[in-house]
């Protein structure tokens, strides 16, 4: 039984006009008609890639036959298709993308006879003639009887009617296999392929309560389907992690750095293992129920809901080397919490956007900033900047630069930290750029004990009283 | 005959697996009440925004009443803002919670109508140009919409709109899943049939706000009245009407890391292209006349910079019944408009937010030594107003950034002195407002010596006004040099020359940068 109408069958039905039977209509495979998909499973990776498995009940004839697969992803990577059905051996797999269009139709008619219908512009009367298409090169040259004419040379209306749609021209790209079956009959056949156009990330809603020092976090996985196809009633599995796609030819492939970028929000990576299912190093997030992922749809499903995680607000200001400012600059507001099982969220977090909300005086949650989260192992310490503080500011000033010798310089820095809030705050003041090129910088003197974070940066934890100010001075010595 | 076919087809479609599982759809058409909190575009300058190009956003919170059936249901929310960022949406108040949230963006368009009907029966209707009579034939769509349309009719196979006859396609219905605008819906499961009030909260683009200050200097030139409008604009088209809404605005800089425009993505509407076979004739020399290109998408309404009308206040002070109330929101400042207001599409609204009278201020002329500049032409100085943002100095409140018009009272009139901007200023900070260049008070810088050991500059301030002019000239630090001059003061973390230039007089200073 053919999966599609054959052209002849279609023409016959069309000519019969009303003779369509229910069984035949059920086989059209486009919108408004049932999908040809069977039992679909979709595994979606973060980086715009999905593995689709589809088990269809196919009636395969005995011997050699050709099977088409409608309703696969419109962006399928056809070379990744694998097909298996009991008792059927594959001879070849084909992906045909010669698409039907008016010009293709005319080009394929070269040497063949078509019907032309002329309409008399004065009376509207129609005359029909048989014409042979001689050539289609910039224009259409016809032979009508013994005359040679160019189609619509006089600009008058001429309908061209072709007998049939040429073989191998299709409305959409078509995937097919040729198989040799040892028996006839319906059996489950499974196809599996990779497709771009499906991706997912996480979106978090974090309601921060500064008074109680807690944060409530809801996590949603966000699926996007731009693959051009609807996956009906699919068993969906999300994989948190990146599978390298270096080999994939793509026009809009993002630059892939040779090593992953270091995380800016992860203070210390965790060492705990979440109770979630893992595959290799990837965490798996299966959706609880089957779902239909419609074309052009963004779907969100909840995966995390944790209340009352301890969290602290803080401030951070990072100054570049020799950066000086003639007015105070806002410090970053930072929210810190842990993903540990004890005193934290207690889960591994897939990468995504985390949006912070705080309640206003009337109790309504208001948006207070967002940040990006990397894939975060359980047990990590997170420090997420939510924006710039209106009332907490830092003015860095280069007081003096002294040349001690040809290879030694002394830099005197002053930092004015101000706090217009009615409560005391602590600002993490970071001076960066201590390790550039061949230079080597150390702190010679300072008004407050610093902590050398790494070769490049020192940090002071500076307490600033309510509605007050604190000054930090430091002298750096640099050797070249 | 024909109706029977359609009945059969409909019956079939009804029996498809996806339809069999369909859940009841509950429509929520409009909110009962809403609250709109507007956030600035923090990438733009401090001054006013352009209402043709609003890059800020808003947090919209809507209360809606819905009737839920028992069991599974889909709730579709209509009347949301066009710029809705669906991934940020939160729905609270449902007895069974939210199982999934969906945003569908398959839009109804000529191309999607054709695409969705591919392989199905449509009708082709031709009109006789002479008699006006129409004839209709059934046809099955065999290709489209990317590269022309091929139809299969009882006559044979034809291409649409290649014959030169007026012909059009007529469809029997809209394919399933196509909608006029992107739609947002959720799946929920309610233990029993009930009527509930839910809150839908989401971020939406196409908003912006700014403070619009008017500083009116009193006739004595010693105090000013500072007034500010809270100016909010909503650039969303349809579906962003919020009648009697609570309007709030947030000052400060919440961080924004995701690409809001990409998240809004208003749904793709593919172009319908009707191309034909080559149409060259003997008179065109073979070059096929290209079909007219599809019209380009309508350009953004010409972004004419919209001047903000500063209503000249009469001498009798204007009265404001509603003044926005300020509160702290974490490290941000929240302004609440105390009365419900209508937030309408493509509209700008102003409510009073700051009103301070008799704020003392001082005027000085600001300039700077430019060590790299060898020229000795005189430069005009910047007239600057200075206030202290403290309670005892008449202010003492957070001042969010925005445009600032400086007016001066003159008799019963007011004149515009400067059109400038205010930066975000916290309580306790000093507020310095650049109010234009003064051609009357000028600075001349002369490089006297440029040697190995030292650089020597002479600064001359000249004052052509009838009063004393206070000047503050910043003296920058140079790496590897010590700065030496008479009577230098500390200012803004650097050194400065502070001097009062007498009326119709001059002031001079020599500055030496000595190499260490």
GROMACS .gro file of N, CA, C and O in nm, chain B residues 50-125:
model
  304
  530UNK      N    1   1.316   5.838   2.290
  530UNK     CA    2   1.252   5.862   2.162
  530UNK      C    3   1.129   5.773   2.155
  530UNK      O    4   1.140   5.650   2.158
  531UNK      N    5   1.011   5.832   2.146
  531UNK     CA    6   0.891   5.747   2.156
  531UNK      C    7   0.871   5.660   2.033
  531UNK      O    8   0.787   5.571   2.033
  532UNK      N    9   0.950   5.683   1.926
  532UNK     CA   10   0.943   5.592   1.812
  532UNK      C   11   1.036   5.473   1.827
  532UNK      O   12   1.040   5.386   1.739
  533UNK      N   13   1.113   5.467   1.935
  533UNK     CA   14   1.217   5.364   1.948
  533UNK      C   15   1.235   5.338   2.096
  533UNK      O   16   1.330   5.383   2.158
  534UNK      N   17   1.137   5.270   2.156
  534UNK     CA   18   1.137   5.248   2.300
  534UNK      C   19   1.206   5.117   2.330
  534UNK      O   20   1.161   5.012   2.284
  535UNK      N   21   1.315   5.123   2.403
  535UNK     CA   22   1.395   5.004   2.426
  535UNK      C   23   1.392   4.960   2.572
  535UNK      O   24   1.470   4.873   2.610
  536UNK      N   25   1.309   5.023   2.652
  536UNK     CA   26   1.295   4.976   2.789
  536UNK      C   27   1.195   4.861   2.793
  536UNK      O   28   1.161   4.804   2.690
  537UNK      N   29   1.147   4.827   2.913
  537UNK     CA   30   1.054   4.716   2.924
  537UNK      C   31   0.966   4.738   3.046
  537UNK      O   32   0.983   4.837   3.117
  538UNK      N   33   0.873   4.647   3.066
  538UNK     CA   34   0.783   4.661   3.179
  538UNK      C   35   0.752   4.524   3.237
  538UNK      O   36   0.757   4.424   3.167
  539UNK      N   37   0.724   4.523   3.366
  539UNK     CA   38   0.672   4.403   3.429
  539UNK      C   39   0.522   4.425   3.443
  539UNK      O   40   0.479   4.520   3.508
  540UNK      N   41   0.444   4.338   3.379
  540UNK     CA   42   0.300   4.355   3.379
  540UNK      C   43   0.239   4.245   3.463
  540UNK      O   44   0.276   4.128   3.450
  541UNK      N   45   0.151   4.282   3.549
  541UNK     CA   46   0.088   4.186   3.637
  541UNK      C   47  -0.063   4.204   3.621
  541UNK      O   48  -0.114   4.313   3.642
  542UNK      N   49  -0.131   4.099   3.579
  542UNK     CA   50  -0.274   4.110   3.548
  542UNK      C   51  -0.353   4.013   3.636
  542UNK      O   52  -0.316   3.897   3.647
  543UNK      N   53  -0.462   4.062   3.692
  543UNK     CA   54  -0.554   3.973   3.764
  543UNK      C   55  -0.665   3.934   3.668
  543UNK      O   56  -0.726   4.020   3.605
  544UNK      N   57  -0.690   3.805   3.657
  544UNK     CA   58  -0.793   3.759   3.565
  544UNK      C   59  -0.880   3.655   3.635
  544UNK      O   60  -0.832   3.581   3.720
  545UNK      N   61  -1.009   3.654   3.598
  545UNK     CA   62  -1.101   3.556   3.656
  545UNK      C   63  -1.133   3.452   3.551
  545UNK      O   64  -1.170   3.487   3.438
  546UNK      N   65  -1.115   3.325   3.585
  546UNK     CA   66  -1.145   3.219   3.488
  546UNK      C   67  -1.228   3.110   3.553
  546UNK      O   68  -1.220   3.088   3.674
  547UNK      N   69  -1.308   3.043   3.470
  547UNK     CA   70  -1.386   2.929   3.517
  547UNK      C   71  -1.319   2.802   3.468
  547UNK      O   72  -1.305   2.783   3.348
  548UNK      N   73  -1.276   2.720   3.561
  548UNK     CA   74  -1.206   2.598   3.523
  548UNK      C   75  -1.300   2.479   3.532
  548UNK      O   76  -1.374   2.466   3.629
  549UNK      N   77  -1.296   2.389   3.433
  549UNK     CA   78  -1.369   2.263   3.448
  549UNK      C   79  -1.287   2.168   3.534
  549UNK      O   80  -1.169   2.192   3.556
  550UNK      N   81  -1.350   2.061   3.581
  550UNK     CA   82  -1.273   1.961   3.655
  550UNK      C   83  -1.182   1.889   3.557
  550UNK      O   84  -1.216   1.869   3.442
  551UNK      N   85  -1.065   1.851   3.604
  551UNK     CA   86  -0.973   1.777   3.519
  551UNK      C   87  -0.882   1.870   3.440
  551UNK      O   88  -0.863   1.985   3.476
  552UNK      N   89  -0.828   1.813   3.334
  552UNK     CA   90  -0.730   1.889   3.255
  552UNK      C   91  -0.797   1.998   3.174
  552UNK      O   92  -0.909   1.982   3.127
  553UNK      N   93  -0.728   2.110   3.161
  553UNK     CA   94  -0.780   2.218   3.078
  553UNK      C   95  -0.664   2.302   3.026
  553UNK      O   96  -0.556   2.304   3.085
  554UNK      N   97  -0.689   2.366   2.914
  554UNK     CA   98  -0.594   2.461   2.859
  554UNK      C   99  -0.653   2.600   2.881
  554UNK      O  100  -0.769   2.623   2.849
  555UNK      N  101  -0.575   2.690   2.939
  555UNK     CA  102  -0.621   2.828   2.958
  555UNK      C  103  -0.543   2.916   2.861
  555UNK      O  104  -0.421   2.917   2.864
  556UNK      N  105  -0.615   2.983   2.773
  556UNK     CA  106  -0.548   3.071   2.676
  556UNK      C  107  -0.571   3.215   2.717
  556UNK      O  108  -0.685   3.257   2.740
  557UNK      N  109  -0.460   3.289   2.727
  557UNK     CA  110  -0.468   3.428   2.770
  557UNK      C  111  -0.465   3.519   2.649
  557UNK      O  112  -0.372   3.514   2.570
  558UNK      N  113  -0.565   3.601   2.637
  558UNK     CA  114  -0.568   3.696   2.527
  558UNK      C  115  -0.557   3.837   2.582
  558UNK      O  116  -0.570   3.860   2.701
  559UNK      N  117  -0.532   3.933   2.492
  559UNK     CA  118  -0.523   4.072   2.534
  559UNK      C  119  -0.396   4.102   2.611
  559UNK      O  120  -0.393   4.191   2.693
  560UNK      N  121  -0.289   4.023   2.586
  560UNK     CA  122  -0.161   4.054   2.650
  560UNK      C  123  -0.084   4.148   2.559
  560UNK      O  124  -0.116   4.164   2.442
  561UNK      N  125   0.021   4.210   2.612
  561UNK     CA  126   0.100   4.305   2.533
  561UNK      C  127   0.170   4.232   2.419
  561UNK      O  128   0.210   4.117   2.433
  562UNK      N  129   0.185   4.301   2.306
  562UNK     CA  130   0.254   4.242   2.190
  562UNK      C  131   0.396   4.201   2.224
  562UNK      O  132   0.448   4.104   2.175
  563UNK      N  133   0.459   4.284   2.309
  563UNK     CA  134   0.600   4.263   2.339
  563UNK      C  135   0.620   4.163   2.452
  563UNK      O  136   0.725   4.159   2.513
  564UNK      N  137   0.522   4.079   2.481
  564UNK     CA  138   0.531   3.983   2.591
  564UNK      C  139   0.652   3.891   2.574
  564UNK      O  140   0.673   3.833   2.468
  565UNK      N  141   0.729   3.877   2.682
  565UNK     CA  142   0.839   3.781   2.684
  565UNK      C  143   0.783   3.658   2.753
  565UNK      O  144   0.775   3.650   2.875
  566UNK      N  145   0.738   3.562   2.669
  566UNK     CA  146   0.657   3.452   2.724
  566UNK      C  147   0.735   3.368   2.823
  566UNK      O  148   0.679   3.317   2.919
  567UNK      N  149   0.867   3.355   2.804
  567UNK     CA  150   0.941   3.268   2.896
  567UNK      C  151   0.948   3.327   3.036
  567UNK      O  152   0.981   3.257   3.131
  568UNK      N  153   0.916   3.455   3.051
  568UNK     CA  154   0.920   3.515   3.184
  568UNK      C  155   0.785   3.507   3.253
  568UNK      O  156   0.771   3.553   3.366
  569UNK      N  157   0.685   3.451   3.186
  569UNK     CA  158   0.550   3.454   3.241
  569UNK      C  159   0.536   3.361   3.361
  569UNK      O  160   0.588   3.250   3.362
  570UNK      N  161   0.465   3.411   3.462
  570UNK     CA  162   0.437   3.331   3.581
  570UNK      C  163   0.286   3.342   3.605
  570UNK      O  164   0.230   3.450   3.600
  571UNK      N  165   0.221   3.226   3.626
  571UNK     CA  166   0.079   3.227   3.654
  571UNK      C  167   0.060   3.171   3.794
  571UNK      O  168   0.105   3.059   3.823
  572UNK      N  169  -0.003   3.248   3.882
  572UNK     CA  170  -0.026   3.199   4.017
  572UNK      C  171  -0.175   3.200   4.047
  572UNK      O  172  -0.251   3.273   3.982
  573UNK      N  173  -0.216   3.120   4.142
  573UNK     CA  174  -0.355   3.119   4.185
  573UNK      C  175  -0.436   3.003   4.131
  573UNK      O  176  -0.555   2.992   4.156
  574UNK      N  177  -0.371   2.913   4.054
  574UNK     CA  178  -0.445   2.798   4.001
  574UNK      C  179  -0.444   2.686   4.104
  574UNK      O  180  -0.339   2.657   4.161
  575UNK      N  181  -0.560   2.625   4.127
  575UNK     CA  182  -0.563   2.520   4.231
  575UNK      C  183  -0.471   2.402   4.196
  575UNK      O  184  -0.410   2.343   4.284
  576UNK      N  185  -0.456   2.373   4.068
  576UNK     CA  186  -0.374   2.257   4.032
  576UNK      C  187  -0.236   2.296   3.982
  576UNK      O  188  -0.163   2.212   3.932
  577UNK      N  189  -0.200   2.422   3.992
  577UNK     CA  190  -0.069   2.465   3.943
  577UNK      C  191  -0.063   2.463   3.791
  577UNK      O  192  -0.161   2.435   3.723
  578UNK      N  193   0.054   2.494   3.739
  578UNK     CA  194   0.074   2.500   3.595
  578UNK      C  195   0.155   2.379   3.552
  578UNK      O  196   0.264   2.356   3.603
  579UNK      N  197   0.100   2.298   3.462
  579UNK     CA  198   0.174   2.181   3.415
  579UNK      C  199   0.271   2.219   3.304
  579UNK      O  200   0.382   2.172   3.299
  580UNK      N  201   0.224   2.298   3.210
  580UNK     CA  202   0.316   2.351   3.111
  580UNK      C  203   0.264   2.482   3.056
  580UNK      O  204   0.145   2.513   3.066
  581UNK      N  205   0.358   2.563   3.003
  581UNK     CA  206   0.323   2.692   2.944
  581UNK      C  207   0.363   2.686   2.798
  581UNK      O  208   0.470   2.633   2.767
  582UNK      N  209   0.278   2.734   2.712
  582UNK     CA  210   0.310   2.729   2.570
  582UNK      C  211   0.289   2.864   2.505
  582UNK      O  212   0.193   2.934   2.535
  583UNK      N  213   0.379   2.898   2.417
  583UNK     CA  214   0.359   3.014   2.334
  583UNK      C  215   0.365   2.965   2.191
  583UNK      O  216   0.464   2.905   2.149
  584UNK      N  217   0.256   2.985   2.118
  584UNK     CA  218   0.249   2.939   1.980
  584UNK      C  219   0.256   3.058   1.887
  584UNK      O  220   0.187   3.156   1.907
  585UNK      N  221   0.340   3.044   1.787
  585UNK     CA  222   0.362   3.158   1.697
  585UNK      C  223   0.346   3.116   1.552
  585UNK      O  224   0.417   3.165   1.466
  586UNK      N  225   0.256   3.021   1.525
  586UNK     CA  226   0.227   2.992   1.384
  586UNK      C  227   0.119   3.090   1.342
  586UNK      O  228   0.004   3.079   1.382
  587UNK      N  229   0.159   3.187   1.264
  587UNK     CA  230   0.067   3.296   1.232
  587UNK      C  231  -0.004   3.271   1.101
  587UNK      O  232   0.051   3.212   1.008
  588UNK      N  233  -0.127   3.319   1.096
  588UNK     CA  234  -0.206   3.309   0.974
  588UNK      C  235  -0.158   3.417   0.877
  588UNK      O  236  -0.156   3.535   0.909
  589UNK      N  237  -0.115   3.374   0.759
  589UNK     CA  238  -0.067   3.467   0.658
  589UNK      C  239  -0.096   3.403   0.523
  589UNK      O  240  -0.127   3.284   0.517
  590UNK      N  241  -0.087   3.479   0.414
  590UNK     CA  242  -0.110   3.416   0.283
  590UNK      C  243  -0.022   3.294   0.263
  590UNK      O  244  -0.068   3.191   0.213
  591UNK      N  245   0.105   3.302   0.307
  591UNK     CA  246   0.195   3.189   0.285
  591UNK      C  247   0.159   3.071   0.374
  591UNK      O  248   0.160   2.956   0.330
  592UNK      N  249   0.126   3.096   0.502
  592UNK     CA  250   0.097   2.983   0.591
  592UNK      C  251  -0.037   2.919   0.555
  592UNK      O  252  -0.056   2.800   0.573
  593UNK      N  253  -0.129   2.998   0.503
  593UNK     CA  254  -0.258   2.944   0.458
  593UNK      C  255  -0.234   2.845   0.345
  593UNK      O  256  -0.288   2.734   0.342
  594UNK      N  257  -0.146   2.884   0.254
  594UNK     CA  258  -0.114   2.798   0.141
  594UNK      C  259  -0.037   2.675   0.187
  594UNK      O  260  -0.068   2.562   0.150
  595UNK      N  261   0.062   2.698   0.275
  595UNK     CA  262   0.145   2.589   0.324
  595UNK      C  263   0.061   2.487   0.399
  595UNK      O  264   0.075   2.366   0.381
  596UNK      N  265  -0.031   2.537   0.481
  596UNK     CA  266  -0.114   2.449   0.561
  596UNK      C  267  -0.216   2.374   0.478
  596UNK      O  268  -0.274   2.275   0.522
  597UNK      N  269  -0.242   2.422   0.357
  597UNK     CA  270  -0.342   2.356   0.273
  597UNK      C  271  -0.277   2.267   0.168
  597UNK      O  272  -0.344   2.213   0.082
  598UNK      N  273  -0.145   2.255   0.175
  598UNK     CA  274  -0.073   2.176   0.075
  598UNK      C  275  -0.125   2.033   0.074
  598UNK      O  276  -0.140   1.972   0.178
  599UNK      N  277  -0.156   1.983  -0.044
  599UNK     CA  278  -0.207   1.847  -0.056
  599UNK      C  279  -0.357   1.841  -0.033
  599UNK      O  280  -0.416   1.735  -0.048
  600UNK      N  281  -0.417   1.953   0.004
  600UNK     CA  282  -0.561   1.954   0.028
  600UNK      C  283  -0.635   2.021  -0.086
  600UNK      O  284  -0.575   2.084  -0.173
  601UNK      N  285  -0.767   2.011  -0.079
  601UNK     CA  286  -0.851   2.065  -0.185
  601UNK      C  287  -0.879   2.212  -0.161
  601UNK      O  288  -0.916   2.251  -0.050
  602UNK      N  289  -0.857   2.293  -0.263
  602UNK     CA  290  -0.897   2.433  -0.259
  602UNK      C  291  -0.978   2.458  -0.386
  602UNK      O  292  -1.009   2.364  -0.459
  603UNK      N  293  -1.015   2.580  -0.409
  603UNK     CA  294  -1.090   2.615  -0.530
  603UNK      C  295  -1.016   2.723  -0.603
  603UNK      O  296  -0.963   2.814  -0.540
  604UNK      N  297  -1.012   2.716  -0.734
  604UNK     CA  298  -0.953   2.824  -0.810
  604UNK      C  299  -1.067   2.895  -0.883
  604UNK      O  300  -1.151   2.832  -0.947
  605UNK      N  301  -1.072   3.027  -0.864
  605UNK     CA  302  -1.183   3.104  -0.919
  605UNK      C  303  -1.128   3.201  -1.021
  605UNK      O  304  -1.039   3.280  -0.989
   0.00000   0.00000   0.00000
